[in-house]
Short mmCIF file of C-alpha atoms in Angstrom, two decimals:
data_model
loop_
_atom_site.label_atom_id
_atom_site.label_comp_id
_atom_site.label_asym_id
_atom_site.label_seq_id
_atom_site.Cartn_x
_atom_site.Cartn_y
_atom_site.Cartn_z
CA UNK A 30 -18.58 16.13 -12.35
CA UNK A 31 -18.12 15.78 -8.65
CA UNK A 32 -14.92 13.38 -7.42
CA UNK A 33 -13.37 12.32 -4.32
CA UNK A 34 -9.47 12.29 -3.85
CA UNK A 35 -7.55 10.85 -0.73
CA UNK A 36 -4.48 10.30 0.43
CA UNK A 37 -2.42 8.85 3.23
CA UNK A 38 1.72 8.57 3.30
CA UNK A 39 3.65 7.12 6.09
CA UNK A 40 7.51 7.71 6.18
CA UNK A 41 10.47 8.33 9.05
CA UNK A 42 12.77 10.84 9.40
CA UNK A 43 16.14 10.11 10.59
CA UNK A 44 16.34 13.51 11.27
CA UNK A 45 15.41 16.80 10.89
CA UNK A 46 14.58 17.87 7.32
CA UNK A 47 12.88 20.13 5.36
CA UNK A 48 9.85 18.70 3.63
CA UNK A 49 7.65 19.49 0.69
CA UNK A 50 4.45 17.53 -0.49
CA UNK A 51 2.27 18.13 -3.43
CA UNK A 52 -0.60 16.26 -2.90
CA UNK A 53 -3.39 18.74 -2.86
CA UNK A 54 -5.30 19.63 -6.03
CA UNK A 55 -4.43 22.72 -7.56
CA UNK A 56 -5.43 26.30 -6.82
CA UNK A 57 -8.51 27.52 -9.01
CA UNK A 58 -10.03 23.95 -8.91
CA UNK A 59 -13.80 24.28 -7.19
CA UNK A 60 -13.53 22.47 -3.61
CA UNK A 61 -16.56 21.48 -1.85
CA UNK A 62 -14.59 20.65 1.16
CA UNK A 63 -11.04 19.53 2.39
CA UNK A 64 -8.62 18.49 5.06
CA UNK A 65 -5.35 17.58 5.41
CA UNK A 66 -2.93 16.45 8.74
CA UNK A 67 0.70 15.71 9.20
CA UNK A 68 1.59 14.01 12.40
CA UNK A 69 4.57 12.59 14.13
CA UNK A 70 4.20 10.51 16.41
CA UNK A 71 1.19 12.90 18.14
CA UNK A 72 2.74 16.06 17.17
CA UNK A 73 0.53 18.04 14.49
CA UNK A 74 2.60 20.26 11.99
CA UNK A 75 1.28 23.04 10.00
CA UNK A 76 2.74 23.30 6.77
CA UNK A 77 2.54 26.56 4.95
CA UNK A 78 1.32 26.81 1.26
CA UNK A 79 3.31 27.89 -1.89
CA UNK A 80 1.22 28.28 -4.97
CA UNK A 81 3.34 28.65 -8.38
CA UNK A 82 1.87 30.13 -11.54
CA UNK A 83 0.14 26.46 -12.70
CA UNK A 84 -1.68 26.23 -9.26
CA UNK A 85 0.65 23.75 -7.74
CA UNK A 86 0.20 24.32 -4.19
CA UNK A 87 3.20 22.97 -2.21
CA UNK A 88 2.69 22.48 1.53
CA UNK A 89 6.35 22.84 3.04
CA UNK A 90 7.31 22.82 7.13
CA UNK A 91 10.02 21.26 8.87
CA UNK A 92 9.93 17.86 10.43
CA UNK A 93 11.72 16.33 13.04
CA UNK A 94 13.24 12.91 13.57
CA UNK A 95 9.83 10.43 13.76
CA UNK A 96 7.45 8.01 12.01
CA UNK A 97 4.39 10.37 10.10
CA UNK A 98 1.07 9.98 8.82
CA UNK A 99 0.01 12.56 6.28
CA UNK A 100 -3.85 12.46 5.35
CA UNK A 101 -5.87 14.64 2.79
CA UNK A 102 -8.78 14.78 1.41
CA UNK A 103 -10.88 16.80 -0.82
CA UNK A 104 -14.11 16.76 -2.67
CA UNK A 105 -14.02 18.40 -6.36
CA UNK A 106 -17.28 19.97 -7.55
CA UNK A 107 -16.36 20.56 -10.80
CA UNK A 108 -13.53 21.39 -13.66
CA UNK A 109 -10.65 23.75 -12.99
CA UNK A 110 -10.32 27.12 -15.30
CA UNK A 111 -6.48 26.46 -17.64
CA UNK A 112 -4.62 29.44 -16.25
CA UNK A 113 -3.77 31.96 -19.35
CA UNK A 114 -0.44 30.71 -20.96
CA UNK A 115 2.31 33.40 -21.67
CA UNK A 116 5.08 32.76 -24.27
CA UNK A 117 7.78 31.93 -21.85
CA UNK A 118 5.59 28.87 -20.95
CA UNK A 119 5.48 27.97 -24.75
CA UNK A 120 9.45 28.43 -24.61
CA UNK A 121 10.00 26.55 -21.63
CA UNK A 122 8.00 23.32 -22.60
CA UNK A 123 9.98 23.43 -26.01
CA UNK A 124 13.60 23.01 -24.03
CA UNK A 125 14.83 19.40 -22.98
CA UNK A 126 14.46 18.70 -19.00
CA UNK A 127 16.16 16.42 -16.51
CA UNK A 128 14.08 13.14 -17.51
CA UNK A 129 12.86 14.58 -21.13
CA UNK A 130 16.35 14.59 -23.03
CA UNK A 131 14.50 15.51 -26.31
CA UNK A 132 17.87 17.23 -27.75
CA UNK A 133 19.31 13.70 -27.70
CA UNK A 134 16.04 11.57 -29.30
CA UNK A 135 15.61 14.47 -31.87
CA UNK A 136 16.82 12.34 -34.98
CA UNK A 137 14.61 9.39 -34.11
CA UNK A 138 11.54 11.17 -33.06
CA UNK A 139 11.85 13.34 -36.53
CA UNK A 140 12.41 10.27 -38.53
CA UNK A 141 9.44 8.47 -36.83
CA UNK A 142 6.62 11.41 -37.15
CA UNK A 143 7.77 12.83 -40.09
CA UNK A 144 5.10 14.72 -41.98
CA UNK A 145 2.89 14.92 -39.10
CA UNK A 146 1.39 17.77 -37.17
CA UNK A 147 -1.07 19.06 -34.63
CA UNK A 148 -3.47 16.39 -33.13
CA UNK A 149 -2.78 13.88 -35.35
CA UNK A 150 1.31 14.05 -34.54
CA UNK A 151 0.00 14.41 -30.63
CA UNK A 152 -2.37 10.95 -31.31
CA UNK A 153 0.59 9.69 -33.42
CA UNK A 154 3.20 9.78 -30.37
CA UNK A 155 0.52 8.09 -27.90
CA UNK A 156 -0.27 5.41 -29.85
CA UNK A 157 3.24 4.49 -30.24
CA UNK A 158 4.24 5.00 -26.84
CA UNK A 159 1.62 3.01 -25.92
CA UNK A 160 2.52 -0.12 -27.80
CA UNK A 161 6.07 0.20 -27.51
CA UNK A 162 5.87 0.35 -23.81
CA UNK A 163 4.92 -2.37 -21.61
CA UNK A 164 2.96 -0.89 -18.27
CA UNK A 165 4.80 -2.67 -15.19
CA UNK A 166 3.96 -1.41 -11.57
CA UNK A 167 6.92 -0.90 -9.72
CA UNK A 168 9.44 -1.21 -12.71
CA UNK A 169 11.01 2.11 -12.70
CA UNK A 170 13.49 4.28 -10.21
CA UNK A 171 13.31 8.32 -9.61
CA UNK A 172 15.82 8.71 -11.83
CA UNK A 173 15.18 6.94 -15.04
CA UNK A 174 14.48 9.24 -18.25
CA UNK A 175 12.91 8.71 -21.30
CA UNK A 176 16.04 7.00 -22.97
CA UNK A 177 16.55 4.69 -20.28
CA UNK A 178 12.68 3.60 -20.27
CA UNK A 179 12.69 3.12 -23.74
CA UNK A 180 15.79 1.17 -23.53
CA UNK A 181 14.28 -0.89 -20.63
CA UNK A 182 10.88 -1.04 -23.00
CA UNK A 183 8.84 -0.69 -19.56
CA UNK A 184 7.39 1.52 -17.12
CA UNK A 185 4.78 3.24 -14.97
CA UNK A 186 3.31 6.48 -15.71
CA UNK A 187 5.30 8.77 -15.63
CA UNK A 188 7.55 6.95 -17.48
CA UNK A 189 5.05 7.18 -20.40
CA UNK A 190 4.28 10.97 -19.56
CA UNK A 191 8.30 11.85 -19.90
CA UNK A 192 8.76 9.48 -23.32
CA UNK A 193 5.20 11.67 -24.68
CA UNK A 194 6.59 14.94 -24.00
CA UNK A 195 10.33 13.89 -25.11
CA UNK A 196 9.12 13.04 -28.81
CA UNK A 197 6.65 16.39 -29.27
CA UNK A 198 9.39 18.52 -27.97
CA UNK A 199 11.69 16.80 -30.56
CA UNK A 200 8.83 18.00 -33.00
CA UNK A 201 8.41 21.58 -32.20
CA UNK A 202 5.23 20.79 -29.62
CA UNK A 203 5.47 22.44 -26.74
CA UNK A 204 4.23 19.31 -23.85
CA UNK A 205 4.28 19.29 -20.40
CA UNK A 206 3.80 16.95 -17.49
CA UNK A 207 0.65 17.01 -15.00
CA UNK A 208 0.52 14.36 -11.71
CA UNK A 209 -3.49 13.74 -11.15
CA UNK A 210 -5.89 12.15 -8.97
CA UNK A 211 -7.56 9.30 -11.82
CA UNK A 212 -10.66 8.45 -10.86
CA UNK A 213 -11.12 4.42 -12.79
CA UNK A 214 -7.34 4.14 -12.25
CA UNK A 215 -6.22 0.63 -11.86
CA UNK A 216 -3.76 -0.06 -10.07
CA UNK A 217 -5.13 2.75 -8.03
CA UNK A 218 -2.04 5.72 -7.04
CA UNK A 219 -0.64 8.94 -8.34
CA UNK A 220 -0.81 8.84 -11.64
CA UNK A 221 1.30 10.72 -14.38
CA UNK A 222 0.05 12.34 -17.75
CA UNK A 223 1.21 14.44 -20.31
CA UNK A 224 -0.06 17.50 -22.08
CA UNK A 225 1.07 19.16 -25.63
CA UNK A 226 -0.19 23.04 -26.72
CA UNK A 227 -2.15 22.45 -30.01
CA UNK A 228 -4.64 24.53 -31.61
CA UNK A 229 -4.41 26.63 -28.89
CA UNK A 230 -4.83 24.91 -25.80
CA UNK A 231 -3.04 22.41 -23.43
CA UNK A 232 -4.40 18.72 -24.43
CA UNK A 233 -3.70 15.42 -22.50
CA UNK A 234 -1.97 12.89 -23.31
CA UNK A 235 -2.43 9.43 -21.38
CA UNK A 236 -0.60 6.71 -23.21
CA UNK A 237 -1.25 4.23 -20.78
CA UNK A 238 -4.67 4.54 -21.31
CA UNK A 239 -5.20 3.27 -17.98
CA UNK A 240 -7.74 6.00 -16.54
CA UNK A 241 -10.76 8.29 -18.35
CA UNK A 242 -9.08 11.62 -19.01
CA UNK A 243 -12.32 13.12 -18.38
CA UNK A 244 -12.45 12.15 -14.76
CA UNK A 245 -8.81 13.74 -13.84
CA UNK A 246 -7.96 15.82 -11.10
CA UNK A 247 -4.84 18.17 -11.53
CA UNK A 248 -2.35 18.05 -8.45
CA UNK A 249 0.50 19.67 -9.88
CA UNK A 250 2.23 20.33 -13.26
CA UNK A 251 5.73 20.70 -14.78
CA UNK A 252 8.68 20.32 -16.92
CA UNK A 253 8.73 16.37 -15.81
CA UNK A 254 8.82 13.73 -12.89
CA UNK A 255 11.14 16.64 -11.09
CA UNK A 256 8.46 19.10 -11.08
CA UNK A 257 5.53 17.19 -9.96
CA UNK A 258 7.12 14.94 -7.28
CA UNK A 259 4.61 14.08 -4.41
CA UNK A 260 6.83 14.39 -1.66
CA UNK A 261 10.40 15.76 -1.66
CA UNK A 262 12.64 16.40 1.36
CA UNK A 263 15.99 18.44 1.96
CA UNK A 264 18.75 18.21 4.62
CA UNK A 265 17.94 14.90 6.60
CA UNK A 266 17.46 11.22 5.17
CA UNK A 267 13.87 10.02 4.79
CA UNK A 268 11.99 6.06 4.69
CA UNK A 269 8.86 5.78 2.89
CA UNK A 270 7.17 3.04 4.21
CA UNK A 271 3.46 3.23 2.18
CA UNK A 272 0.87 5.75 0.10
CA UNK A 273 -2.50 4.88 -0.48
CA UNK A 274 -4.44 6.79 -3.10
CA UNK A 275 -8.15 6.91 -3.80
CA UNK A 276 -10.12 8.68 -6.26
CA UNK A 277 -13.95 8.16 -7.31
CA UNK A 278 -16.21 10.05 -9.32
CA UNK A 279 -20.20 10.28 -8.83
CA UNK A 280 -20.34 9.80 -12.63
CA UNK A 281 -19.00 6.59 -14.58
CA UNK A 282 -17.12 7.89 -17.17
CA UNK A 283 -16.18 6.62 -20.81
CA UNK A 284 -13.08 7.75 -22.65
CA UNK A 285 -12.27 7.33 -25.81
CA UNK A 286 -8.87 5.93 -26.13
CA UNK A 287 -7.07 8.46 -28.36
CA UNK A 288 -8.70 12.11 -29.14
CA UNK A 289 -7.13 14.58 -26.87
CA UNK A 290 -9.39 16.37 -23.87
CA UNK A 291 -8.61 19.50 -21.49
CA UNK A 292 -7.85 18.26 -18.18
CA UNK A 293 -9.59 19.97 -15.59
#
């Protein structure tokens, strides 16, 4: 399956500051072509690339005071390999994280999926994040969690990623978080999903169910929203003003709104 992925952010610096985006897909994935530019103002940077052991490629420089326009674009001609998972990956998606306190949901997500296990605990957990969430663009801040969206009762994506990977870590699953391009995404943007190690392999997990698993395209992956931030910046103070995502496949694709699917 061949897809397209854009994107273009605009932003100011107030000053100088070191900046790091993760908007490129991720190493390993089979690239037919792609570009990228960061500009201020007429000045081009070159950012250098830092590839981690999930094939998140960061693209860090240092910008100066000035209004930028980032652009990049890639065509995909096909799936990505799944690196090779060690056990300290395994250990590390068992622990609680910054916006996945499953140490403190541990009682309820127990009491809820008792007696479940494997798929059927993963397709369990989506389901009922799904209908106990409402989906509300815009509803969420950086630093809500998955107690305070399931206090609120709404969210965006990754707010459903963090309250997935929350509950299975609560029930032994080891789950991560992965930001995508979504081809069939609506609203179109970054999106969020998770992913839980069963039967031997990572598995997504998109309780929004707003965007055909089959069609993703992996950016960058993590513990949570901390991990897999599109743009992060250090030192000076930063304005984003816009981000416009697109991402199309040359195949329609149908998904099926609950078995679980390797994401490219």
């Amino acid at each position: 399956m061949e897809r397209t992925v854009t994107a273009h952010l605009q932003f100011s610096l107030g000053g100088q500051s070191d900046l790091l985006f993760q908007i490129a897909v991720a190493a390993g994935t089979p690239i037919r072509s792609e570009s990228f530019t960061f500009t201020n103002n007429g000045r081009v940077y070159l950012p250098r690339e830092i590839v981690d052991r999930h094939g998140t490629r960061i693209l860090r420089f240092t910008g100066d005071a000035g209004n930028y326009d980032v652009f990049y674009t890639a065509h995909v001609a096909g799936a990505r390999p799944i690196e090779p998972v060690g056990e300290i990956d395994l250990v590390g998606y068992l622990r609680p994280s910054r916006y996945a306190e499953s140490d403190a949901l541990y009682q309820q997500a127990r009491s809820m999926f008792a007696g479940l296990s494997g798929l059927a605990l993963v397709n369990a957990v989506a389901t009922w994040t799904h209908e106990t969430l409402e989906y509300v663009p815009g509803s969420s801040r950086g630093t809500d969690s998955a107690r305070t969206t399931l206090s609120a009762g709404h969210g965006v994506c990754r707010d459903f990623a963090h309250v997935v990977v929350t509950m299975l870590r609560a029930c032994d699953v080891p789950a991560r978080v992965a930001a995508v391009y979504a081809p069939g995404l609506w609203p179109m943007d970054f999106h969020a999903v998770a992913e839980a190690w069963v039967d031997g392999r990572w598995n997504v997990v998109d309780a929004t169910r707003l965007a055909p698993r089959q069609s993703l395209v992996r950016i960058s992956t993590g513990r949570d929203a901390s991990d897999i931030a599109f743009l992060t910046n250090h030192i000076g103070s930063l304005r984003l003003s816009s981000v416009d995502v697109n991402a199309v496949s040359d195949t329609p694709v149908v998904d099926d709104q609950l078995s679980a699917v390797v994401l490219p």
